[in-house]
Amino acid sequence: MLAVVILALGAAAFGCISGISAVGWSGGTVSDNTIYVGSREGRLVAVNLSDESRQWSEQVKMTASTGLFGCGPGAGGCGTSSTGVAIYGSPVVNGGLVYFAGYNGKIYAFNSGNISQTRWVYPRDSNLQPFVGGLVTDGSKLYIGCADGKVYALDATTGDKLWEFAPGGNKTKEKIWATPAISGGTLYIGSFDKKLYALNTADGSKRWEFATEGAIMATPLIYQDTLYFGSLDRNLYAVSAANGKEKWHIPAKNWFWTEPVAVNNNIYAGGLDGNVYVLKADTGEKVATIDLKGPLASRPVVIDNSIIFATRKGVIYTINTSTNQAAQLADIKLEIDGPLTAVDGIVYVQTQNLALQRINSVSGSVLSPISLKSQS
């Protein structure tokens, strides 16, 4: 799917592109020994990790022809479809509710203990443009960017809209695909307009903006009062979280699509050029460049003193953060677009065959997958 998105990003116009089908790449979110994931059938799935029992929500369906570049998610790429809606962002669990945003331009809330019925939907009587990025929460509010170029804040309990922010008064209506990050009353989010924005979570007012030379898809990492994020201008940036002033940037051979991670004052940033760039957090000095021989689009996970990365080709690597040496852990031979999740030493990732793959992070053993396919 990422290859299709990259091709579409290079198109001269955002018209309907025949053959594009939105499939989603939701990752898993764990709460109370249950992993929640948005399946490629357009359902929220809850899997009990103790006994692998599962619950499925009702299928969320596309009700209008809105979609990426004006396309619906059906087999032809364009037009109205009754198929399940693609879910790209990982679910969010908070206060007994679990939330996700759909490609149909709606946000859904379910009771975390019983996802068979919807608690609320926003908007109730219409559809926004597609949601590609995911939700974040500060406990009382939910925040998300939309393909209509706006950032929305909702009441987490009721789903009522609290505020919206449109960069530049929304004159250009540049899309927002990035999942935001939040810290200390400030929301940070990137846009197709090539800027990263810092917003006051209380009212959506802009604190500052930082301009790059490319669209920003990645979620920024917040580490020691600094934001680290990649841009489609092939640079990784470090800017002050307080005022947006640049501290440093480093170039790469291709785009940065996913967020970096930090361990022991080092930043580990995976790029679509197949390299993991290991950098000193304060100066950007290069510690190592680790070639994993395949595009890195999935969010990695940190387990003890190791970082687990996955290439789009389905090869899983572990990097020892003490030595910065990489070793192949497993090869599942399935395309990986979505983020990794780790629980008790097991790495979980959803693949396009409606399954949750499982890899032991120590031995590399590939465990039997958990089917996400509904029974109805």
PDB file of N, CA, C and O in Angstrom, residues 6 59 61 79 106 111 115 155 213 240 342-343 368 370:
ATOM      1  N   ILE A   6       2.986   6.379  -2.368  1.00  0.00           N
ATOM      2  CA  ILE A   6       4.123   7.124  -2.878  1.00  0.00           C
ATOM      3  C   ILE A   6       3.905   7.485  -4.341  1.00  0.00           C
ATOM      4  O   ILE A   6       4.179   8.608  -4.765  1.00  0.00           O
ATOM      5  N   GLN A  59     -19.116  -3.960  11.194  1.00  0.00           N
ATOM      6  CA  GLN A  59     -18.286  -3.443  10.115  1.00  0.00           C
ATOM      7  C   GLN A  59     -18.645  -1.992   9.832  1.00  0.00           C
ATOM      8  O   GLN A  59     -19.805  -1.639   9.671  1.00  0.00           O
ATOM      9  N   LYS A  61     -18.707   0.943   7.293  1.00  0.00           N
ATOM     10  CA  LYS A  61     -18.771   0.933   5.833  1.00  0.00           C
ATOM     11  C   LYS A  61     -18.667   2.339   5.263  1.00  0.00           C
ATOM     12  O   LYS A  61     -19.022   3.312   5.903  1.00  0.00           O
ATOM     13  N   GLY A  79     -15.462   5.842  -6.678  1.00  0.00           N
ATOM     14  CA  GLY A  79     -16.898   5.662  -6.581  1.00  0.00           C
ATOM     15  C   GLY A  79     -17.337   5.148  -5.226  1.00  0.00           C
ATOM     16  O   GLY A  79     -16.552   4.782  -4.383  1.00  0.00           O
ATOM     17  N   LYS A 106     -15.065   9.518   9.620  1.00  0.00           N
ATOM     18  CA  LYS A 106     -15.773   9.461  10.891  1.00  0.00           C
ATOM     19  C   LYS A 106     -14.862   8.919  11.989  1.00  0.00           C
ATOM     20  O   LYS A 106     -13.937   8.148  11.714  1.00  0.00           O
ATOM     21  N   ASN A 111     -17.203   0.942  24.007  1.00  0.00           N
ATOM     22  CA  ASN A 111     -16.824   0.503  25.348  1.00  0.00           C
ATOM     23  C   ASN A 111     -15.706  -0.527  25.211  1.00  0.00           C
ATOM     24  O   ASN A 111     -15.839  -1.487  24.445  1.00  0.00           O
ATOM     25  N   ILE A 115     -17.149  -4.299  22.580  1.00  0.00           N
ATOM     26  CA  ILE A 115     -17.081  -3.444  21.402  1.00  0.00           C
ATOM     27  C   ILE A 115     -18.163  -3.768  20.383  1.00  0.00           C
ATOM     28  O   ILE A 115     -18.082  -3.360  19.224  1.00  0.00           O
ATOM     29  N   ASP A 155     -14.428  16.173  22.642  1.00  0.00           N
ATOM     30  CA  ASP A 155     -14.611  15.706  24.006  1.00  0.00           C
ATOM     31  C   ASP A 155     -14.538  14.181  23.991  1.00  0.00           C
ATOM     32  O   ASP A 155     -15.283  13.527  23.256  1.00  0.00           O
ATOM     33  N   GLU A 213      11.015  21.647   3.596  1.00  0.00           N
ATOM     34  CA  GLU A 213      10.868  21.704   2.141  1.00  0.00           C
ATOM     35  C   GLU A 213      10.017  20.556   1.601  1.00  0.00           C
ATOM     36  O   GLU A 213       9.945  20.355   0.388  1.00  0.00           O
ATOM     37  N   SER A 240      13.328  22.817  18.884  1.00  0.00           N
ATOM     38  CA  SER A 240      12.916  23.059  20.259  1.00  0.00           C
ATOM     39  C   SER A 240      11.415  22.906  20.394  1.00  0.00           C
ATOM     40  O   SER A 240      10.642  23.488  19.623  1.00  0.00           O
ATOM     41  N   ALA A 342       4.687  -4.351  20.865  1.00  0.00           N
ATOM     42  CA  ALA A 342       5.365  -5.392  21.635  1.00  0.00           C
ATOM     43  C   ALA A 342       4.711  -5.560  22.994  1.00  0.00           C
ATOM     44  O   ALA A 342       4.410  -4.577  23.679  1.00  0.00           O
ATOM     45  N   VAL A 343       4.481  -6.822  23.379  1.00  0.00           N
ATOM     46  CA  VAL A 343       3.913  -7.169  24.682  1.00  0.00           C
ATOM     47  C   VAL A 343       4.632  -8.410  25.189  1.00  0.00           C
ATOM     48  O   VAL A 343       4.654  -9.442  24.509  1.00  0.00           O
ATOM     49  N   SER A 368       2.345 -18.858  15.561  1.00  0.00           N
ATOM     50  CA  SER A 368       1.155 -18.943  14.713  1.00  0.00           C
ATOM     51  C   SER A 368       0.402 -17.615  14.771  1.00  0.00           C
ATOM     52  O   SER A 368       0.223 -17.033  15.840  1.00  0.00           O
ATOM     53  N   ILE A 370      -2.637 -14.773  14.616  1.00  0.00           N
ATOM     54  CA  ILE A 370      -4.001 -14.667  15.134  1.00  0.00           C
ATOM     55  C   ILE A 370      -4.879 -14.088  14.034  1.00  0.00           C
ATOM     56  O   ILE A 370      -4.639 -12.974  13.556  1.00  0.00           O
TER      57      ILE A 370
END
